[in-house]
Amino acid sequence: IALIAAVWALLLLKPDLDDALYVNFAVAAADSPASPLLAGDTLYGIAGLPIAFPAYRVHSYEIWNGALSYLTGIPAIVCFHWISAAVVAALVPLAYARLFRLLLPGQWLAATALSVLLLAAVGGTHEWNASFAFARIWQGKSVFVAAVLPLVYAYAIEFAVAPSPRRWLMLGASQVAAIGCTSTALWTAPFAAVAALASTVRPTARGVAVLGAGALASGYVLAAAAVLKPAMSATSAASAPAVAEGTLGGVLSGVFGGGALRLFVLGAVVAAWAFSPRGPATRFAVGVPLAALLGPWNPWAERWVAANLTGWPYWRIAWAMPVPILMTLVLAAPLRRNVLSVRGWLACLAVVAVLAAKRPVPVPVRWPALKVPRKAYAWAATLTRRAPPGAHVVAPGEVANWLTTFHGRVYPLDVRSSLYLAAGFIAPEEIRTRRWMIRFASGGDPSAGAVRRFRGGLDRFDVRGVCLRRRRGTPEVETALRDAGFRRTDRDARYEVWTR
């Protein structure tokens, strides 16, 4: 199953623009190994600009890929898309197997196969668990959601059942690994650990003592959160009123989509306990969802959760609910009497087929390749090759987003409009001008006034390379570029590159 998962992850081709930041962390570490890691911004080449989000400083997964790139000479993006993707995808069924050995000891292998089938076959939104499990498995947050989070649950249950120093260390280590994958684990990992502990221990004095001792295994993660909280609070508080999915209903539709999938998710959250065998599985199916409903999923606590835990990606409260595990508990019910039952497997596969029938976010399956949009990535490579390393460049957004993933990189004026996080360090007027330059390069207003403004921006930001979406009948743009000392080096029917 692990081998099949690894191959499946390599065959899926789903480019994700978050690579502009995450791959860039690894590229910067590999290109400048003597520099402090994650100390400041590496996207824009602006001296003194801090890292985009302070919580990124706890990340180590991107630095692992940077180290791999530095030691082997393999480009960082290849380390992410091929090596890490295959390794982590293989770890996903192993992590689920570890958990299901505890929850469903009689059907653990079948449950593992069902969980992988769910994550591989059932399509949903961009934020649905299956998107992280294999379609975006090379990213740190995907490693956390798909591989590390099941281990946190497993180690918490193991410690609660039979406490020992080794199991306590494993519970703590899994949470440390979690925050190395994503800063969201600063609150999600301790919550998952305590929820699993509380759902397993018995309500006795000894049970309370075990719960307290197990909770101490989250101490390192909570200490890291406390250290980062002052730097994060301003960003989180500012974004809380503008949360895109500001209600639990918005999260349910935004993450789990609609139709049969959302109905099945809600049914599993509410009733998975009724389909589970008595023992750890029933207690898990009751305790962890109940903790999530009283905590992060509490509709009366939305603003507090956004301001103090999630910040602007409020939809990540979905990670507090072990949805794929609960769905698997339901699906495995027909196999409880006989794992080899043909009728039971047909029933399970029929449900999966219904859930997989509608894929609002189709993912192409192709021969293994970099998970990038080919044309935009190729032009980003051309602009990087033509402009000198460390130069500032202008390019349309779909090209600019990939410039930061190359070694010997150039600096785009803006990447995914992320400069809003630097509003306290860069003048608002400069941010607006940078974004306008990108819109112009994308084929914006070619009027005489706009051309003059673009010509001024080339000097203002000392731009050394330009990628333009080609326009017809606009010789003024070419004239302005030639007057500024640029010459055209490459072009096709859609784009052209000029260098200074």
Short mmCIF file of C-alpha atoms in Angstrom, two decimals:
data_model
loop_
_atom_site.label_atom_id
_atom_site.label_comp_id
_atom_site.label_asym_id
_atom_site.label_seq_id
_atom_site.Cartn_x
_atom_site.Cartn_y
_atom_site.Cartn_z
CA ILE A 1 0.00 0.00 0.00
CA ALA A 2 2.86 2.37 0.82
CA LEU A 3 4.49 1.70 -2.54
CA ILE A 4 1.22 2.31 -4.40
CA ALA A 5 0.73 5.57 -2.46
CA ALA A 6 4.22 6.77 -3.38
CA VAL A 7 3.68 6.06 -7.08
CA TRP A 8 0.23 7.68 -7.00
CA ALA A 9 1.66 10.87 -5.48
CA LEU A 10 4.27 11.09 -8.24
CA LEU A 11 1.65 10.60 -10.97
CA LEU A 12 -0.64 13.40 -9.77
CA LEU A 13 0.03 16.80 -11.29
CA LYS A 14 -1.51 19.60 -9.27
CA PRO A 15 0.57 22.81 -9.31
CA ASP A 16 0.19 24.87 -6.17
CA LEU A 17 1.17 28.52 -5.88
CA ASP A 18 2.19 28.10 -2.23
CA ASP A 19 5.45 26.68 -3.62
CA ALA A 20 6.46 30.27 -4.34
CA LEU A 21 7.08 30.62 -0.61
CA TYR A 22 7.82 27.12 0.65
CA VAL A 23 10.25 26.11 -2.08
CA ASN A 24 11.86 29.52 -1.76
CA PHE A 25 12.72 28.76 1.89
CA ALA A 26 14.67 25.71 0.73
CA VAL A 27 16.26 27.56 -2.19
CA ALA A 28 17.48 30.36 0.09
CA ALA A 29 18.91 27.87 2.59
CA ALA A 30 20.74 25.94 -0.13
CA ASP A 31 22.04 29.06 -1.90
CA SER A 32 23.22 30.77 1.32
CA PRO A 33 24.03 28.00 3.82
CA ALA A 34 26.07 30.34 6.02
CA SER A 35 23.18 32.78 6.50
CA PRO A 36 20.75 32.56 9.44
CA LEU A 37 17.83 30.31 8.58
CA LEU A 38 14.38 31.90 8.18
CA ALA A 39 15.66 35.12 9.72
CA GLY A 40 14.22 37.48 7.13
CA ASP A 41 12.46 37.77 3.80
CA THR A 42 14.00 35.91 0.85
CA LEU A 43 11.30 36.67 -1.76
CA TYR A 44 11.87 40.31 -2.65
CA GLY A 45 15.50 41.22 -2.04
CA ILE A 46 14.52 44.13 0.20
CA ALA A 47 17.16 44.74 2.88
CA GLY A 48 15.82 44.45 6.42
CA LEU A 49 12.41 43.09 5.43
CA PRO A 50 11.34 40.47 8.00
CA ILE A 51 9.99 37.06 7.14
CA ALA A 52 6.42 37.20 5.83
CA PHE A 53 4.85 35.49 8.84
CA PRO A 54 6.74 35.09 12.15
CA ALA A 55 5.34 31.60 12.77
CA TYR A 56 7.26 30.29 9.75
CA ARG A 57 10.37 30.36 11.94
CA VAL A 58 9.37 27.05 13.52
CA HIS A 59 9.38 25.29 10.13
CA SER A 60 12.08 22.71 9.50
CA TYR A 61 10.59 20.62 6.70
CA GLU A 62 11.52 23.20 4.06
CA ILE A 63 15.02 23.43 5.53
CA TRP A 64 15.32 19.63 5.24
CA ASN A 65 14.63 19.94 1.52
CA GLY A 66 17.13 22.80 1.31
CA ALA A 67 19.78 20.66 3.03
CA LEU A 68 19.04 17.80 0.65
CA SER A 69 19.43 20.18 -2.29
CA TYR A 70 22.65 21.65 -0.91
CA LEU A 71 24.25 18.26 -0.21
CA THR A 72 23.23 16.55 -3.46
CA GLY A 73 23.13 19.43 -5.95
CA ILE A 74 19.56 18.49 -6.89
CA PRO A 75 17.33 21.58 -7.41
CA ALA A 76 15.17 22.24 -4.37
CA ILE A 77 11.91 21.98 -6.32
CA VAL A 78 12.90 18.49 -7.50
CA CYS A 79 13.61 17.51 -3.88
CA PHE A 80 10.08 18.61 -2.97
CA HIS A 81 8.15 17.25 -5.96
CA TRP A 82 9.88 13.91 -6.36
CA ILE A 83 11.95 12.79 -3.37
CA SER A 84 9.92 14.20 -0.47
CA ALA A 85 6.62 13.58 -2.24
CA ALA A 86 7.36 9.87 -2.71
CA VAL A 87 8.79 9.36 0.78
CA VAL A 88 5.98 11.14 2.62
CA ALA A 89 3.26 9.50 0.50
CA ALA A 90 4.68 6.12 1.52
CA LEU A 91 4.53 7.20 5.16
CA VAL A 92 0.81 8.05 4.99
CA PRO A 93 -0.51 4.44 5.04
CA LEU A 94 2.12 3.50 7.62
CA ALA A 95 0.85 6.25 9.93
CA TYR A 96 -2.77 5.21 9.45
CA ALA A 97 -1.82 1.57 10.03
CA ARG A 98 -0.25 2.53 13.34
CA LEU A 99 -3.47 4.21 14.43
CA PHE A 100 -5.87 1.55 13.16
CA ARG A 101 -3.92 -1.20 14.93
CA LEU A 102 -5.22 0.51 18.08
CA LEU A 103 -8.72 1.46 16.95
CA LEU A 104 -9.62 -1.54 14.78
CA PRO A 105 -7.18 -4.33 15.67
CA GLY A 106 -9.25 -6.92 13.82
CA GLN A 107 -9.56 -4.90 10.59
CA TRP A 108 -6.51 -2.63 10.76
CA LEU A 109 -5.11 -3.56 7.35
CA ALA A 110 -8.48 -3.24 5.62
CA ALA A 111 -9.06 0.09 7.38
CA THR A 112 -5.66 1.33 6.23
CA ALA A 113 -6.49 0.38 2.65
CA LEU A 114 -9.88 2.09 2.89
CA SER A 115 -8.40 5.31 4.31
CA VAL A 116 -5.81 5.47 1.50
CA LEU A 117 -8.53 4.77 -1.07
CA LEU A 118 -10.64 7.60 0.36
CA LEU A 119 -7.74 10.04 0.22
CA ALA A 120 -6.69 8.94 -3.26
CA ALA A 121 -10.07 8.66 -4.98
CA VAL A 122 -12.49 11.11 -3.36
CA GLY A 123 -12.05 14.54 -4.85
CA GLY A 124 -13.25 17.68 -3.16
CA THR A 125 -12.20 21.28 -2.75
CA HIS A 126 -8.65 22.60 -2.77
CA GLU A 127 -8.67 22.47 1.05
CA TRP A 128 -10.19 18.98 1.38
CA ASN A 129 -8.02 16.42 3.20
CA ALA A 130 -7.44 14.38 0.05
CA SER A 131 -5.88 17.40 -1.62
CA PHE A 132 -3.20 17.41 1.07
CA ALA A 133 -2.86 13.65 1.32
CA PHE A 134 -1.47 12.97 -2.14
CA ALA A 135 -2.15 15.83 -4.57
CA ARG A 136 0.00 18.25 -2.52
CA ILE A 137 1.90 15.79 -0.38
CA TRP A 138 5.28 17.50 -0.90
CA GLN A 139 4.28 20.55 1.19
CA GLY A 140 4.87 20.68 4.94
CA LYS A 141 1.24 21.26 5.86
CA SER A 142 0.31 18.18 3.83
CA VAL A 143 2.92 16.12 5.69
CA PHE A 144 1.30 17.22 8.94
CA VAL A 145 -2.31 16.58 7.93
CA ALA A 146 -1.73 13.26 6.16
CA ALA A 147 1.14 11.61 8.03
CA VAL A 148 1.99 13.28 11.34
CA LEU A 149 -1.48 13.98 12.74
CA PRO A 150 -2.52 10.27 12.72
CA LEU A 151 0.70 9.53 14.61
CA VAL A 152 -0.11 12.15 17.26
CA TYR A 153 -3.45 10.41 17.82
CA ALA A 154 -1.79 6.98 17.89
CA TYR A 155 0.94 7.91 20.36
CA ALA A 156 -1.57 9.69 22.60
CA ILE A 157 -3.76 6.57 22.74
CA GLU A 158 -0.75 4.31 23.35
CA PHE A 159 0.41 6.46 26.25
CA ALA A 160 -3.07 6.65 27.74
CA VAL A 161 -3.48 2.87 27.62
CA ALA A 162 -0.04 2.00 29.02
CA PRO A 163 2.05 5.01 30.13
CA SER A 164 5.82 4.73 29.85
CA PRO A 165 8.74 7.16 29.40
CA ARG A 166 9.32 5.94 25.85
CA ARG A 167 5.69 6.49 24.85
CA TRP A 168 5.72 9.91 26.48
CA LEU A 169 8.79 10.84 24.42
CA MET A 170 7.17 9.58 21.23
CA LEU A 171 4.06 11.63 21.94
CA GLY A 172 6.20 14.73 22.47
CA ALA A 173 8.44 14.03 19.48
CA SER A 174 5.49 13.62 17.12
CA GLN A 175 4.28 17.09 18.10
CA VAL A 176 7.72 18.62 17.64
CA ALA A 177 7.79 17.04 14.17
CA ALA A 178 4.34 18.49 13.56
CA ILE A 179 5.38 22.11 14.11
CA GLY A 180 8.40 21.52 11.89
CA CYS A 181 5.91 20.84 9.11
CA THR A 182 3.53 23.74 9.68
CA SER A 183 3.02 26.49 12.23
CA THR A 184 -0.68 25.55 12.36
CA ALA A 185 0.46 22.59 14.47
CA LEU A 186 1.34 25.03 17.26
CA TRP A 187 -2.27 24.69 18.37
CA THR A 188 -3.58 21.72 16.36
CA ALA A 189 -1.01 19.17 17.59
CA PRO A 190 -1.53 19.82 21.33
CA PHE A 191 -5.28 19.88 20.80
CA ALA A 192 -5.17 16.52 18.98
CA ALA A 193 -2.94 14.99 21.64
CA VAL A 194 -5.04 16.12 24.59
CA ALA A 195 -8.32 15.22 22.85
CA ALA A 196 -7.09 11.69 22.12
CA LEU A 197 -5.74 11.33 25.66
CA ALA A 198 -8.99 12.52 27.20
CA SER A 199 -11.04 10.16 25.04
CA THR A 200 -8.95 7.16 26.12
CA VAL A 201 -8.27 7.51 29.86
CA ARG A 202 -10.87 6.39 32.36
CA PRO A 203 -12.52 8.95 34.69
CA THR A 204 -10.52 7.92 37.76
CA ALA A 205 -7.76 9.54 39.78
CA ARG A 206 -5.19 7.53 37.88
CA GLY A 207 -6.81 8.50 34.59
CA VAL A 208 -6.60 12.19 35.46
CA ALA A 209 -2.93 11.76 36.40
CA VAL A 210 -2.20 10.04 33.09
CA LEU A 211 -4.03 12.82 31.24
CA GLY A 212 -1.95 15.47 33.02
CA ALA A 213 1.32 13.64 32.38
CA GLY A 214 0.45 13.17 28.72
CA ALA A 215 -0.49 16.83 28.37
CA LEU A 216 3.02 17.75 29.57
CA ALA A 217 4.38 16.13 26.39
CA SER A 218 2.96 19.17 24.57
CA GLY A 219 5.12 21.51 26.64
CA TYR A 220 7.72 22.22 23.98
CA VAL A 221 5.10 23.05 21.37
CA LEU A 222 3.14 25.29 23.72
CA ALA A 223 6.36 27.06 24.76
CA ALA A 224 7.16 27.73 21.11
CA ALA A 225 3.65 29.10 20.62
CA ALA A 226 4.06 31.37 23.65
CA VAL A 227 7.36 32.73 22.30
CA LEU A 228 5.85 33.46 18.89
CA LYS A 229 2.50 34.79 20.15
CA PRO A 230 3.55 38.47 20.55
CA ALA A 231 4.85 38.60 16.99
CA MET A 232 1.81 36.80 15.62
CA SER A 233 -0.94 38.52 17.57
CA ALA A 234 -1.02 41.72 15.51
CA THR A 235 -1.35 39.81 12.23
CA SER A 236 -3.96 37.42 13.62
CA ALA A 237 -6.03 40.15 15.27
CA ALA A 238 -5.95 42.28 12.14
CA SER A 239 -7.11 39.42 9.96
CA ALA A 240 -9.78 38.05 12.31
CA PRO A 241 -12.58 40.43 11.22
CA ALA A 242 -11.89 39.63 7.55
CA VAL A 243 -11.83 35.84 7.76
CA ALA A 244 -12.92 34.58 4.35
CA GLU A 245 -14.77 31.58 5.71
CA GLY A 246 -16.01 33.41 8.80
CA THR A 247 -18.55 30.83 9.86
CA LEU A 248 -18.51 27.13 10.51
CA GLY A 249 -20.91 26.72 7.59
CA GLY A 250 -18.41 28.51 5.36
CA VAL A 251 -15.67 26.14 6.47
CA LEU A 252 -17.86 23.10 5.82
CA SER A 253 -18.65 24.19 2.27
CA GLY A 254 -15.19 25.61 1.59
CA VAL A 255 -13.32 22.52 2.79
CA PHE A 256 -15.70 19.60 2.32
CA GLY A 257 -17.59 20.93 -0.66
CA GLY A 258 -21.18 19.91 -1.23
CA GLY A 259 -23.33 16.98 -2.21
CA ALA A 260 -22.66 13.44 -1.04
CA LEU A 261 -19.22 14.19 0.38
CA ARG A 262 -20.38 16.86 2.80
CA LEU A 263 -23.35 14.74 3.89
CA PHE A 264 -21.08 11.78 4.51
CA VAL A 265 -18.60 13.95 6.44
CA LEU A 266 -21.33 15.34 8.69
CA GLY A 267 -22.80 11.89 9.19
CA ALA A 268 -19.39 10.46 10.11
CA VAL A 269 -18.71 13.28 12.58
CA VAL A 270 -22.03 12.72 14.33
CA ALA A 271 -22.44 8.94 14.11
CA ALA A 272 -19.04 7.26 13.58
CA TRP A 273 -19.21 6.00 17.18
CA ALA A 274 -22.29 3.93 16.31
CA PHE A 275 -20.34 2.12 13.56
CA SER A 276 -17.27 1.48 15.72
CA PRO A 277 -16.52 -1.57 17.87
CA ARG A 278 -16.68 -1.06 21.61
CA GLY A 279 -13.38 0.07 23.08
CA PRO A 280 -10.81 2.62 21.91
CA ALA A 281 -12.54 3.19 18.56
CA THR A 282 -15.86 4.15 20.14
CA ARG A 283 -14.21 6.41 22.69
CA PHE A 284 -12.12 8.06 19.97
CA ALA A 285 -15.17 8.56 17.74
CA VAL A 286 -17.02 10.23 20.63
CA GLY A 287 -14.26 12.11 22.45
CA VAL A 288 -12.24 13.76 19.68
CA PRO A 289 -15.21 15.09 17.64
CA LEU A 290 -16.85 16.31 20.85
CA ALA A 291 -13.66 18.17 21.82
CA ALA A 292 -13.55 19.77 18.36
CA LEU A 293 -17.22 20.80 18.53
CA LEU A 294 -16.68 22.38 21.95
CA GLY A 295 -13.42 24.01 20.89
CA PRO A 296 -12.29 25.13 17.41
CA TRP A 297 -15.57 24.13 15.74
CA ASN A 298 -17.66 26.05 18.26
CA PRO A 299 -19.65 28.62 16.22
CA TRP A 300 -19.77 31.00 19.21
CA ALA A 301 -15.96 31.08 19.39
CA GLU A 302 -15.21 31.92 15.77
CA ARG A 303 -13.77 35.38 16.33
CA TRP A 304 -11.68 34.29 19.30
CA VAL A 305 -10.32 31.28 17.41
CA ALA A 306 -9.44 33.44 14.41
CA ALA A 307 -7.74 36.07 16.56
CA ASN A 308 -5.82 33.71 18.84
CA LEU A 309 -5.28 30.43 16.99
CA THR A 310 -5.73 30.34 13.24
CA GLY A 311 -5.31 33.91 12.01
CA TRP A 312 -6.43 34.51 8.43
CA PRO A 313 -6.45 30.80 7.36
CA TYR A 314 -9.50 30.23 9.57
CA TRP A 315 -10.57 27.24 7.48
CA ARG A 316 -7.73 25.22 9.06
CA ILE A 317 -10.00 24.54 12.02
CA ALA A 318 -11.08 21.63 9.81
CA TRP A 319 -7.83 19.90 10.78
CA ALA A 320 -9.03 19.64 14.38
CA MET A 321 -11.67 17.13 13.27
CA PRO A 322 -10.24 13.71 12.23
CA VAL A 323 -12.61 13.43 9.27
CA PRO A 324 -10.80 10.72 7.20
CA ILE A 325 -10.45 8.56 10.33
CA LEU A 326 -14.12 8.89 11.21
CA MET A 327 -15.13 8.16 7.62
CA THR A 328 -12.97 5.03 7.65
CA LEU A 329 -14.57 3.85 10.90
CA VAL A 330 -17.93 4.04 9.16
CA LEU A 331 -16.73 2.34 5.97
CA ALA A 332 -15.00 -0.48 7.85
CA ALA A 333 -18.20 -1.46 9.70
CA PRO A 334 -19.39 -3.97 7.02
CA LEU A 335 -16.04 -5.78 7.34
CA ARG A 336 -16.16 -6.28 11.10
CA ARG A 337 -17.40 -9.85 11.02
CA ASN A 338 -15.28 -10.99 8.09
CA VAL A 339 -12.58 -8.89 6.49
CA LEU A 340 -12.70 -11.12 3.41
CA SER A 341 -16.44 -10.60 2.95
CA VAL A 342 -17.18 -9.86 -0.70
CA ARG A 343 -20.46 -8.14 0.15
CA GLY A 344 -18.75 -5.95 2.75
CA TRP A 345 -16.09 -4.81 0.31
CA LEU A 346 -18.66 -4.16 -2.42
CA ALA A 347 -20.62 -1.99 0.02
CA CYS A 348 -17.48 -0.04 0.94
CA LEU A 349 -16.44 0.44 -2.67
CA ALA A 350 -19.96 1.52 -3.64
CA VAL A 351 -19.86 4.29 -1.03
CA VAL A 352 -16.41 5.40 -2.20
CA ALA A 353 -17.65 5.41 -5.80
CA VAL A 354 -20.57 7.67 -4.88
CA LEU A 355 -18.26 10.05 -3.00
CA ALA A 356 -15.78 10.06 -5.88
CA ALA A 357 -18.40 10.57 -8.59
CA LYS A 358 -18.15 14.34 -8.47
CA ARG A 359 -14.70 15.92 -8.57
CA PRO A 360 -15.03 19.73 -8.51
CA VAL A 361 -11.23 19.99 -8.52
CA PRO A 362 -9.94 17.49 -11.11
CA VAL A 363 -6.28 16.52 -10.81
CA PRO A 364 -4.49 15.33 -13.97
CA VAL A 365 -2.64 12.00 -13.77
CA ARG A 366 0.54 12.01 -15.88
CA TRP A 367 4.01 10.59 -16.08
CA PRO A 368 6.05 11.93 -13.09
CA ALA A 369 7.20 15.48 -13.69
CA LEU A 370 7.57 18.73 -11.80
CA LYS A 371 4.20 19.83 -10.45
CA VAL A 372 4.18 23.17 -12.20
CA PRO A 373 2.24 24.87 -15.03
CA ARG A 374 4.62 24.09 -17.87
CA LYS A 375 4.40 27.28 -19.92
CA ALA A 376 4.51 29.75 -17.02
CA TYR A 377 7.34 27.80 -15.39
CA ALA A 378 9.32 27.69 -18.63
CA TRP A 379 9.08 31.46 -19.01
CA ALA A 380 10.06 31.94 -15.37
CA ALA A 381 13.14 29.83 -16.13
CA THR A 382 13.91 31.95 -19.19
CA LEU A 383 13.64 35.22 -17.27
CA THR A 384 15.80 33.82 -14.45
CA ARG A 385 18.42 32.74 -16.97
CA ARG A 386 18.45 36.07 -18.83
CA ALA A 387 18.51 38.45 -15.84
CA PRO A 388 21.52 38.61 -13.50
CA PRO A 389 21.16 36.80 -10.12
CA GLY A 390 19.68 39.04 -7.46
CA ALA A 391 18.14 41.43 -9.99
CA HIS A 392 14.64 42.86 -9.65
CA VAL A 393 12.28 41.80 -12.43
CA VAL A 394 8.71 42.38 -13.56
CA ALA A 395 6.52 39.56 -14.84
CA PRO A 396 2.83 38.60 -15.04
CA GLY A 397 1.55 36.99 -11.87
CA GLU A 398 1.41 33.46 -13.28
CA VAL A 399 5.12 33.71 -14.20
CA ALA A 400 6.29 35.76 -11.21
CA ASN A 401 4.96 33.18 -8.76
CA TRP A 402 7.56 30.63 -9.95
CA LEU A 403 10.58 32.92 -10.14
CA THR A 404 11.31 32.42 -6.45
CA THR A 405 11.70 28.64 -6.83
CA PHE A 406 14.92 28.82 -8.91
CA HIS A 407 18.44 28.75 -7.56
CA GLY A 408 20.41 31.89 -8.41
CA ARG A 409 17.02 33.52 -8.26
CA VAL A 410 15.82 36.96 -9.27
CA TYR A 411 13.38 39.04 -7.23
CA PRO A 412 9.85 39.74 -8.55
CA LEU A 413 8.13 42.92 -7.38
CA ASP A 414 5.32 40.95 -5.74
CA VAL A 415 4.46 37.28 -5.25
CA ARG A 416 0.84 36.22 -4.80
CA SER A 417 0.06 39.70 -3.44
CA SER A 418 1.82 38.71 -0.21
CA LEU A 419 3.35 42.15 0.32
CA TYR A 420 0.31 43.10 2.39
CA LEU A 421 2.05 41.29 5.27
CA ALA A 422 4.87 43.84 4.97
CA ALA A 423 2.59 46.87 5.19
CA GLY A 424 4.33 48.06 8.36
CA PHE A 425 7.76 48.02 6.69
CA ILE A 426 7.01 49.17 3.13
CA ALA A 427 5.04 52.29 2.28
CA PRO A 428 1.52 51.53 1.02
CA GLU A 429 2.16 53.62 -2.09
CA GLU A 430 5.17 51.46 -2.98
CA ILE A 431 3.14 48.27 -2.54
CA ARG A 432 0.44 49.66 -4.82
CA THR A 433 3.04 50.60 -7.45
CA ARG A 434 4.65 47.16 -7.34
CA ARG A 435 1.29 45.50 -7.89
CA TRP A 436 0.41 47.92 -10.68
CA MET A 437 3.66 47.07 -12.49
CA ILE A 438 2.68 43.39 -12.44
CA ARG A 439 -0.80 44.18 -13.75
CA PHE A 440 0.74 46.20 -16.58
CA ALA A 441 3.08 43.31 -17.46
CA SER A 442 0.02 41.04 -17.48
CA GLY A 443 -1.52 43.05 -20.31
CA GLY A 444 -2.99 46.01 -18.46
CA ASP A 445 -3.92 49.48 -19.73
CA PRO A 446 -1.45 50.42 -22.55
CA SER A 447 -2.39 54.13 -22.62
CA ALA A 448 0.32 56.76 -22.93
CA GLY A 449 0.03 57.67 -19.24
CA ALA A 450 0.30 54.03 -18.19
CA VAL A 451 3.38 53.54 -20.40
CA ARG A 452 5.05 56.57 -18.80
CA ARG A 453 4.25 55.23 -15.33
CA PHE A 454 5.65 51.83 -16.28
CA ARG A 455 8.80 53.48 -17.66
CA GLY A 456 9.27 55.31 -14.36
CA GLY A 457 8.78 52.13 -12.35
CA LEU A 458 11.57 50.42 -14.27
CA ASP A 459 14.04 52.97 -12.94
CA ARG A 460 12.47 53.30 -9.51
CA PHE A 461 12.92 49.60 -8.74
CA ASP A 462 16.10 49.18 -10.83
CA VAL A 463 14.42 46.49 -12.90
CA ARG A 464 16.84 44.40 -14.96
CA GLY A 465 14.44 41.97 -16.61
CA VAL A 466 10.86 42.13 -17.88
CA CYS A 467 8.47 39.41 -19.02
CA LEU A 468 5.40 40.80 -20.80
CA ARG A 469 2.22 39.26 -22.02
CA ARG A 470 2.33 40.19 -25.67
CA ARG A 471 0.04 42.98 -26.86
CA ARG A 472 -0.91 43.81 -30.41
CA GLY A 473 -0.59 47.33 -31.74
CA THR A 474 1.28 48.85 -28.78
CA PRO A 475 4.64 50.07 -30.14
CA GLU A 476 4.78 52.61 -27.29
CA VAL A 477 5.63 49.84 -24.83
CA GLU A 478 8.51 48.61 -26.98
CA THR A 479 9.77 52.16 -27.42
CA ALA A 480 9.70 52.78 -23.67
CA LEU A 481 11.65 49.58 -23.00
CA ARG A 482 14.28 50.39 -25.64
CA ASP A 483 14.63 53.94 -24.29
CA ALA A 484 15.24 52.46 -20.83
CA GLY A 485 18.09 50.31 -22.18
CA PHE A 486 16.25 47.01 -22.60
CA ARG A 487 16.50 44.61 -25.53
CA ARG A 488 14.19 41.76 -26.41
CA THR A 489 15.80 38.33 -26.02
CA ASP A 490 12.92 35.84 -26.27
CA ARG A 491 9.33 35.73 -27.44
CA ASP A 492 6.53 33.46 -28.57
CA ALA A 493 2.85 33.95 -29.32
CA ARG A 494 2.02 34.76 -25.67
CA TYR A 495 5.09 36.14 -23.85
CA GLU A 496 8.26 38.06 -24.47
CA VAL A 497 11.32 38.74 -22.33
CA TRP A 498 13.38 41.94 -22.27
CA THR A 499 16.65 42.43 -20.37
CA ARG A 500 18.60 45.53 -19.42
#
